[in-house]
Amino acid sequence: MNQPIPEYLPSASMETLQQRSRLLQAIRAFFEAQGYWEVETPILSRDCVVDAYIDPFTAGWHSEEGCESSDANVPPETRYLQTSPEFAMKRLLTAGADQIYQITHTFRQAERGERHNPEFSMLEWYRLEETHHDQMTFVEALVRQVFETAASLSDQSTRPELPSQPFKRFSYEDAFLKYAGLSALTSTAEEFQQTALQHQISVPCDFDTTDCLSWQNLLLVELVEPALNQCGAVFLYNFPPQQAALARIRHDDKLGPEGVAERFELYLQGMEICNGYHELTDAAELRRRIAQQASLREKEHRPALPAESYLLQAMEAGLPACAGTALGVDRLVMLALGKQTLQEVIAFPFDRA
């Protein structure tokens, strides 16, 4: 019987941590060979990506003046541990950067489990004058390089095999038509509900049955993602506009009245590995989306996040056309090395930190 590992020791073996180091070297070599250069941006910042369902860690900061103040009631200024380096990296693009990448630690509240850790490693990159389709091609080449490097480091029979053919690509709409049997873009809430009933999908007690976005998310998890798992490696792209985040919206008569968000995700063995956008560059639209997300946060009784940011100022000055991707390093390393949990590829996960 395997004895539990004492908590003062790392949860990952030394061999695995050395292999992880080699994979990080391979990632950096891949980007450098493609003409990208590495940047560093603040982990602790006054700015924060505003997302209705992602909560950042916060820290109180006292200036020297505040520390010396005789008024003990002066509250500290709030700073945020970043949930993504997105805002700061886009500021670099505005300042003249052309193709940049970063491997950094990011932090998100309430994310813990075999595939989640509140502190995790993120690889994020941006390149001018590219689209989300260009980025999908780049991501596939990167993933293949990481898996090839991993195969040279160890003989892991549990490592998933990547398809020899190019990774499949499904639009969000086509995936719903194929695996859920209805349109993701034009179906009514009643039609989504009927599909859930037909498939005997359990609906949470607090579920808003009038909200199409809620139905999209539920049917994605229950019907579409399990089917994508059978594909091994597959891109899902052109999301409903309500799920745009910071992606552009493309309008086309063939895509429904509201268009689609030029966004993609890569699934490996049914697990989301990365999220990429043909990036929004309109400052007014960014301001509108921040307000929309803030309203949803208020409705969910979540703490308010900053409405203003340096990114807004930078975008008002002019963010050039670009595409970008954020990829979960720990998940990619886990799959490439044939491991089953993040704890096997992280030295000190949250319960040992």
Short mmCIF file of C-alpha atoms in Angstrom, two decimals:
data_model
loop_
_atom_site.label_atom_id
_atom_site.label_comp_id
_atom_site.label_asym_id
_atom_site.label_seq_id
_atom_site.Cartn_x
_atom_site.Cartn_y
_atom_site.Cartn_z
CA MET A 1 0.00 0.00 0.00
CA ASN A 2 1.30 3.46 -0.92
CA GLN A 3 1.98 5.60 2.11
CA PRO A 4 0.66 9.21 2.03
CA ILE A 5 3.29 11.80 1.20
CA PRO A 6 4.14 14.02 4.21
CA GLU A 7 2.78 17.53 3.66
CA TYR A 8 6.19 19.17 3.98
CA LEU A 9 7.27 17.32 0.82
CA PRO A 10 6.18 18.19 -2.73
CA SER A 11 3.19 16.31 -4.13
CA ALA A 12 5.03 15.80 -7.43
CA SER A 13 8.07 13.55 -7.72
CA MET A 14 11.52 14.99 -8.43
CA GLU A 15 11.52 13.14 -11.75
CA THR A 16 8.24 14.77 -12.79
CA LEU A 17 9.38 18.22 -11.69
CA GLN A 18 12.55 17.83 -13.77
CA GLN A 19 10.44 16.75 -16.74
CA ARG A 20 8.19 19.76 -16.20
CA SER A 21 11.28 21.98 -16.31
CA ARG A 22 12.27 20.47 -19.65
CA LEU A 23 8.77 21.09 -21.05
CA LEU A 24 8.91 24.73 -19.97
CA GLN A 25 12.25 25.03 -21.75
CA ALA A 26 10.66 23.52 -24.88
CA ILE A 27 7.77 26.00 -24.70
CA ARG A 28 10.14 28.95 -24.48
CA ALA A 29 12.27 27.59 -27.33
CA PHE A 30 9.16 27.19 -29.48
CA PHE A 31 8.10 30.80 -28.97
CA GLU A 32 11.57 32.18 -29.50
CA ALA A 33 11.86 30.21 -32.76
CA GLN A 34 8.58 31.79 -33.89
CA GLY A 35 9.88 35.31 -33.27
CA TYR A 36 8.08 35.99 -29.99
CA TRP A 37 9.85 37.64 -27.10
CA GLU A 38 9.19 37.03 -23.42
CA VAL A 39 7.75 39.74 -21.17
CA GLU A 40 6.95 40.12 -17.49
CA THR A 41 4.02 42.08 -16.12
CA PRO A 42 2.81 42.71 -12.55
CA ILE A 43 1.14 39.91 -10.63
CA LEU A 44 -0.15 42.45 -8.08
CA SER A 45 -1.96 45.38 -9.72
CA ARG A 46 -4.64 48.04 -9.28
CA ASP A 47 -6.26 46.67 -12.46
CA CYS A 48 -8.22 43.43 -12.70
CA VAL A 49 -9.97 41.54 -15.48
CA VAL A 50 -13.70 41.96 -14.80
CA ASP A 51 -15.52 38.65 -15.13
CA ALA A 52 -18.91 37.90 -13.63
CA TYR A 53 -17.88 34.47 -12.40
CA ILE A 54 -14.15 34.76 -11.61
CA ASP A 55 -13.17 36.18 -8.23
CA PRO A 56 -9.63 37.49 -7.68
CA PHE A 57 -7.57 37.42 -4.51
CA THR A 58 -7.14 40.90 -3.06
CA ALA A 59 -4.47 42.58 -0.95
CA GLY A 60 -4.47 45.85 0.97
CA TRP A 61 -1.67 48.29 0.20
CA HIS A 62 -0.58 51.19 2.40
CA SER A 63 1.49 53.96 0.88
CA GLU A 64 4.26 55.45 3.01
CA GLU A 65 2.03 58.45 3.60
CA GLY A 66 -0.77 56.16 4.71
CA CYS A 67 1.47 54.26 7.11
CA GLU A 68 2.66 57.47 8.74
CA SER A 69 -0.79 59.00 8.92
CA SER A 70 -2.17 59.67 12.37
CA ASP A 71 -5.62 58.71 11.07
CA ALA A 72 -5.86 55.00 11.82
CA ASN A 73 -9.15 54.84 9.93
CA VAL A 74 -7.56 55.45 6.51
CA PRO A 75 -8.35 52.23 4.61
CA PRO A 76 -5.67 50.54 2.55
CA GLU A 77 -5.86 50.69 -1.23
CA THR A 78 -7.02 47.47 -2.86
CA ARG A 79 -4.66 45.59 -5.17
CA TYR A 80 -5.51 42.42 -7.09
CA LEU A 81 -3.54 39.25 -7.70
CA GLN A 82 -4.06 38.79 -11.43
CA THR A 83 -6.48 36.20 -12.81
CA SER A 84 -4.76 36.73 -16.19
CA PRO A 85 -1.95 38.99 -17.44
CA GLU A 86 -4.24 40.12 -20.27
CA PHE A 87 -4.69 43.77 -19.33
CA ALA A 88 -0.99 44.50 -18.87
CA MET A 89 0.10 42.59 -21.98
CA LYS A 90 -2.35 44.52 -24.14
CA ARG A 91 -0.90 47.74 -22.74
CA LEU A 92 2.46 46.56 -24.09
CA LEU A 93 0.90 46.01 -27.52
CA THR A 94 -0.42 49.56 -27.44
CA ALA A 95 3.09 50.77 -26.61
CA GLY A 96 4.58 49.04 -29.66
CA ALA A 97 5.13 45.35 -28.83
CA ASP A 98 4.44 43.08 -31.80
CA GLN A 99 4.50 39.42 -30.68
CA ILE A 100 4.96 38.67 -27.01
CA TYR A 101 4.47 35.79 -24.60
CA GLN A 102 4.60 35.25 -20.86
CA ILE A 103 4.63 32.32 -18.43
CA THR A 104 3.33 33.57 -15.12
CA HIS A 105 1.42 32.61 -12.00
CA THR A 106 -2.25 33.58 -11.87
CA PHE A 107 -4.76 33.36 -9.05
CA ARG A 108 -8.49 32.62 -8.85
CA GLN A 109 -10.68 32.12 -5.83
CA ALA A 110 -12.77 28.96 -5.33
CA GLU A 111 -10.92 26.91 -7.96
CA ARG A 112 -9.61 23.76 -6.34
CA GLY A 113 -9.65 20.10 -7.32
CA GLU A 114 -7.88 17.50 -9.42
CA ARG A 115 -7.86 19.87 -12.41
CA HIS A 116 -7.88 23.20 -10.57
CA ASN A 117 -5.58 25.02 -8.16
CA PRO A 118 -6.15 28.57 -6.85
CA GLU A 119 -2.61 29.47 -7.95
CA PHE A 120 -1.68 28.12 -11.36
CA SER A 121 0.74 28.66 -14.22
CA MET A 122 -0.58 30.43 -17.31
CA LEU A 123 1.05 30.81 -20.69
CA GLU A 124 -0.37 33.82 -22.52
CA TRP A 125 0.65 35.36 -25.82
CA TYR A 126 -0.38 37.98 -28.41
CA ARG A 127 0.52 38.69 -32.00
CA LEU A 128 -0.43 41.62 -34.19
CA GLU A 129 -2.43 41.21 -37.40
CA GLU A 130 -3.59 37.67 -36.69
CA THR A 131 -7.04 36.11 -36.28
CA HIS A 132 -8.32 33.38 -34.00
CA HIS A 133 -7.99 30.93 -36.92
CA ASP A 134 -4.27 31.75 -37.18
CA GLN A 135 -3.96 31.17 -33.46
CA MET A 136 -5.61 27.74 -33.65
CA THR A 137 -2.94 26.64 -36.12
CA PHE A 138 -0.23 28.01 -33.81
CA VAL A 139 -1.71 26.29 -30.74
CA GLU A 140 -1.78 22.92 -32.49
CA ALA A 141 1.90 23.24 -33.44
CA LEU A 142 2.78 24.17 -29.84
CA VAL A 143 0.86 21.26 -28.33
CA ARG A 144 2.47 18.81 -30.73
CA GLN A 145 5.92 20.14 -29.80
CA VAL A 146 5.22 19.75 -26.08
CA PHE A 147 3.94 16.19 -26.53
CA GLU A 148 6.93 15.30 -28.71
CA THR A 149 9.30 16.60 -26.05
CA ALA A 150 7.41 14.72 -23.32
CA ALA A 151 7.70 11.48 -25.30
CA SER A 152 11.48 11.87 -25.33
CA LEU A 153 11.57 12.28 -21.55
CA SER A 154 9.59 9.26 -20.38
CA ASP A 155 7.68 6.22 -21.53
CA GLN A 156 4.19 6.90 -20.23
CA SER A 157 1.57 4.45 -21.47
CA THR A 158 -1.10 6.69 -19.92
CA ARG A 159 -0.15 9.63 -22.13
CA PRO A 160 -3.00 10.39 -24.59
CA GLU A 161 -2.16 10.02 -28.25
CA LEU A 162 -2.58 13.07 -30.42
CA PRO A 163 -4.32 12.44 -33.75
CA SER A 164 -2.03 12.13 -36.76
CA GLN A 165 -4.45 14.27 -38.76
CA PRO A 166 -4.92 18.01 -38.03
CA PHE A 167 -7.01 18.68 -34.93
CA LYS A 168 -10.72 18.81 -35.73
CA ARG A 169 -12.42 22.21 -35.68
CA PHE A 170 -16.11 22.68 -34.92
CA SER A 171 -17.91 25.97 -34.76
CA TYR A 172 -19.96 26.26 -31.57
CA GLU A 173 -23.10 26.20 -33.72
CA ASP A 174 -22.10 23.09 -35.66
CA ALA A 175 -21.16 21.28 -32.45
CA PHE A 176 -24.59 21.99 -30.96
CA LEU A 177 -26.37 20.91 -34.15
CA LYS A 178 -24.34 17.68 -34.27
CA TYR A 179 -24.28 16.67 -30.61
CA ALA A 180 -27.29 18.42 -29.02
CA GLY A 181 -29.62 18.44 -32.02
CA LEU A 182 -30.51 22.13 -31.98
CA SER A 183 -29.10 25.56 -32.81
CA ALA A 184 -27.02 27.27 -30.16
CA LEU A 185 -27.53 30.67 -31.78
CA THR A 186 -31.22 30.82 -32.64
CA SER A 187 -33.01 28.35 -30.33
CA THR A 188 -35.43 29.68 -27.74
CA ALA A 189 -35.24 28.95 -24.02
CA GLU A 190 -38.23 26.65 -24.46
CA GLU A 191 -36.41 24.65 -27.15
CA PHE A 192 -33.32 24.33 -24.97
CA GLN A 193 -35.51 23.15 -22.10
CA GLN A 194 -37.22 20.56 -24.29
CA THR A 195 -33.85 19.16 -25.36
CA ALA A 196 -32.78 18.90 -21.72
CA LEU A 197 -35.97 16.98 -20.94
CA GLN A 198 -35.44 14.63 -23.87
CA HIS A 199 -31.96 13.78 -22.63
CA GLN A 200 -33.07 13.58 -18.98
CA ILE A 201 -30.60 16.27 -17.94
CA SER A 202 -30.86 17.32 -14.32
CA VAL A 203 -31.46 21.07 -13.94
CA PRO A 204 -30.16 22.86 -10.79
CA CYS A 205 -32.87 24.12 -8.45
CA ASP A 206 -31.81 27.77 -8.85
CA PHE A 207 -31.53 27.52 -12.65
CA ASP A 208 -33.02 30.40 -14.69
CA THR A 209 -35.06 28.53 -17.32
CA THR A 210 -35.69 31.75 -19.26
CA ASP A 211 -31.99 32.45 -19.87
CA CYS A 212 -30.58 31.05 -23.13
CA LEU A 213 -26.98 31.56 -21.98
CA SER A 214 -27.59 29.34 -18.97
CA TRP A 215 -29.05 26.67 -21.25
CA GLN A 216 -26.08 26.92 -23.62
CA ASN A 217 -23.66 26.37 -20.77
CA LEU A 218 -25.64 23.45 -19.35
CA LEU A 219 -26.05 21.62 -22.66
CA LEU A 220 -22.41 22.29 -23.53
CA VAL A 221 -21.32 20.47 -20.36
CA GLU A 222 -23.90 17.68 -20.55
CA LEU A 223 -24.06 16.91 -24.28
CA VAL A 224 -21.36 18.63 -26.31
CA GLU A 225 -18.21 18.31 -24.20
CA PRO A 226 -18.63 14.53 -23.60
CA ALA A 227 -18.88 14.09 -27.39
CA LEU A 228 -15.79 16.25 -27.94
CA ASN A 229 -13.95 13.98 -25.53
CA GLN A 230 -14.22 11.22 -28.15
CA CYS A 231 -12.38 13.41 -30.68
CA GLY A 232 -9.16 13.45 -28.65
CA ALA A 233 -8.10 16.94 -29.74
CA VAL A 234 -10.64 19.41 -31.06
CA PHE A 235 -11.10 23.17 -31.37
CA LEU A 236 -14.44 24.80 -30.61
CA TYR A 237 -14.70 28.27 -32.17
CA ASN A 238 -17.09 31.15 -33.00
CA PHE A 239 -18.94 31.30 -29.70
CA PRO A 240 -22.33 32.96 -29.10
CA PRO A 241 -21.89 36.73 -28.67
CA GLN A 242 -23.07 36.50 -25.04
CA GLN A 243 -19.88 34.51 -24.38
CA ALA A 244 -17.55 36.92 -26.16
CA ALA A 245 -15.51 37.98 -23.09
CA LEU A 246 -12.92 40.25 -24.81
CA ALA A 247 -13.25 38.80 -28.32
CA ARG A 248 -14.51 40.64 -31.39
CA ILE A 249 -18.06 40.08 -32.61
CA ARG A 250 -18.38 39.22 -36.29
CA HIS A 251 -21.68 39.93 -37.98
CA ASP A 252 -22.77 37.84 -40.92
CA ASP A 253 -26.27 37.04 -42.19
CA LYS A 254 -25.39 33.34 -42.11
CA LEU A 255 -24.46 33.48 -38.42
CA GLY A 256 -27.74 34.66 -36.95
CA PRO A 257 -28.96 38.14 -36.09
CA GLU A 258 -26.40 38.79 -33.32
CA GLY A 259 -23.31 37.36 -35.04
CA VAL A 260 -20.63 35.30 -33.29
CA ALA A 261 -17.70 35.96 -30.99
CA GLU A 262 -14.35 35.27 -32.68
CA ARG A 263 -13.17 33.09 -29.83
CA PHE A 264 -11.91 29.50 -29.57
CA GLU A 265 -11.09 26.84 -27.03
CA LEU A 266 -8.98 23.69 -27.41
CA TYR A 267 -10.16 20.49 -25.77
CA LEU A 268 -7.69 17.65 -25.18
CA GLN A 269 -9.30 14.45 -23.93
CA GLY A 270 -12.39 16.50 -23.11
CA MET A 271 -10.43 18.99 -20.97
CA GLU A 272 -10.29 22.68 -21.84
CA ILE A 273 -6.63 23.63 -22.34
CA CYS A 274 -6.73 27.15 -23.72
CA ASN A 275 -8.93 30.09 -24.64
CA GLY A 276 -8.12 32.41 -27.54
CA TYR A 277 -9.59 35.54 -29.10
CA HIS A 278 -9.46 37.68 -32.17
CA GLU A 279 -9.12 40.57 -29.76
CA LEU A 280 -11.59 43.37 -29.14
CA THR A 281 -9.95 46.75 -29.87
CA ASP A 282 -12.93 49.08 -29.36
CA ALA A 283 -12.57 50.92 -26.04
CA ALA A 284 -16.24 51.95 -25.94
CA GLU A 285 -17.32 48.33 -26.38
CA LEU A 286 -14.87 47.22 -23.68
CA ARG A 287 -16.38 49.78 -21.31
CA ARG A 288 -19.86 48.44 -22.11
CA ARG A 289 -18.81 44.84 -21.46
CA ILE A 290 -17.15 45.75 -18.16
CA ALA A 291 -20.39 47.41 -17.06
CA GLN A 292 -22.36 44.36 -18.16
CA GLN A 293 -20.11 41.99 -16.22
CA ALA A 294 -20.25 44.29 -13.19
CA SER A 295 -24.03 44.16 -13.31
CA LEU A 296 -23.97 40.36 -13.39
CA ARG A 297 -21.56 40.33 -10.45
CA GLU A 298 -23.92 42.53 -8.47
CA LYS A 299 -26.81 40.22 -9.30
CA GLU A 300 -24.75 37.26 -8.04
CA HIS A 301 -23.81 39.22 -4.88
CA ARG A 302 -20.11 39.13 -5.75
CA PRO A 303 -17.69 41.93 -4.76
CA ALA A 304 -17.45 44.85 -7.18
CA LEU A 305 -14.34 45.09 -9.38
CA PRO A 306 -12.78 48.25 -10.88
CA ALA A 307 -14.74 49.87 -13.72
CA GLU A 308 -11.71 51.90 -14.82
CA SER A 309 -8.32 50.51 -15.82
CA TYR A 310 -5.06 51.37 -17.52
CA LEU A 311 -6.18 49.06 -20.32
CA LEU A 312 -9.17 51.28 -21.06
CA GLN A 313 -6.83 54.26 -21.32
CA ALA A 314 -4.50 52.30 -23.60
CA MET A 315 -7.35 51.13 -25.84
CA GLU A 316 -8.66 54.66 -26.13
CA ALA A 317 -5.19 55.60 -27.37
CA GLY A 318 -5.37 52.72 -29.86
CA LEU A 319 -4.87 48.97 -29.43
CA PRO A 320 -3.72 47.50 -32.77
CA ALA A 321 -5.52 44.55 -34.39
CA CYS A 322 -4.28 41.33 -32.80
CA ALA A 323 -5.10 37.87 -31.58
CA GLY A 324 -4.15 36.25 -28.30
CA THR A 325 -4.39 33.01 -26.34
CA ALA A 326 -4.23 31.97 -22.69
CA LEU A 327 -3.20 28.36 -21.99
CA GLY A 328 -3.16 26.39 -18.75
CA VAL A 329 0.43 25.15 -18.40
CA ASP A 330 -0.28 22.74 -15.54
CA ARG A 331 -3.04 20.98 -17.49
CA LEU A 332 -0.93 20.69 -20.64
CA VAL A 333 2.03 19.30 -18.67
CA MET A 334 -0.29 16.89 -16.86
CA LEU A 335 -1.63 15.45 -20.12
CA ALA A 336 1.73 15.42 -21.91
CA LEU A 337 3.32 13.44 -19.06
CA GLY A 338 0.38 11.06 -18.74
CA LYS A 339 -0.60 12.16 -15.24
CA GLN A 340 -4.13 12.17 -13.85
CA THR A 341 -4.15 15.19 -11.53
CA LEU A 342 -2.54 18.61 -11.31
CA GLN A 343 -1.10 17.68 -7.93
CA GLU A 344 1.20 15.24 -9.74
CA VAL A 345 2.86 18.03 -11.75
CA ILE A 346 2.87 20.90 -9.20
CA ALA A 347 5.49 20.98 -6.44
CA PHE A 348 3.31 22.50 -3.73
CA PRO A 349 -0.41 22.74 -4.54
CA PHE A 350 -2.76 24.82 -2.43
CA ASP A 351 -3.03 22.38 0.50
CA ARG A 352 0.79 22.26 0.78
CA ALA A 353 1.57 25.91 0.00
#
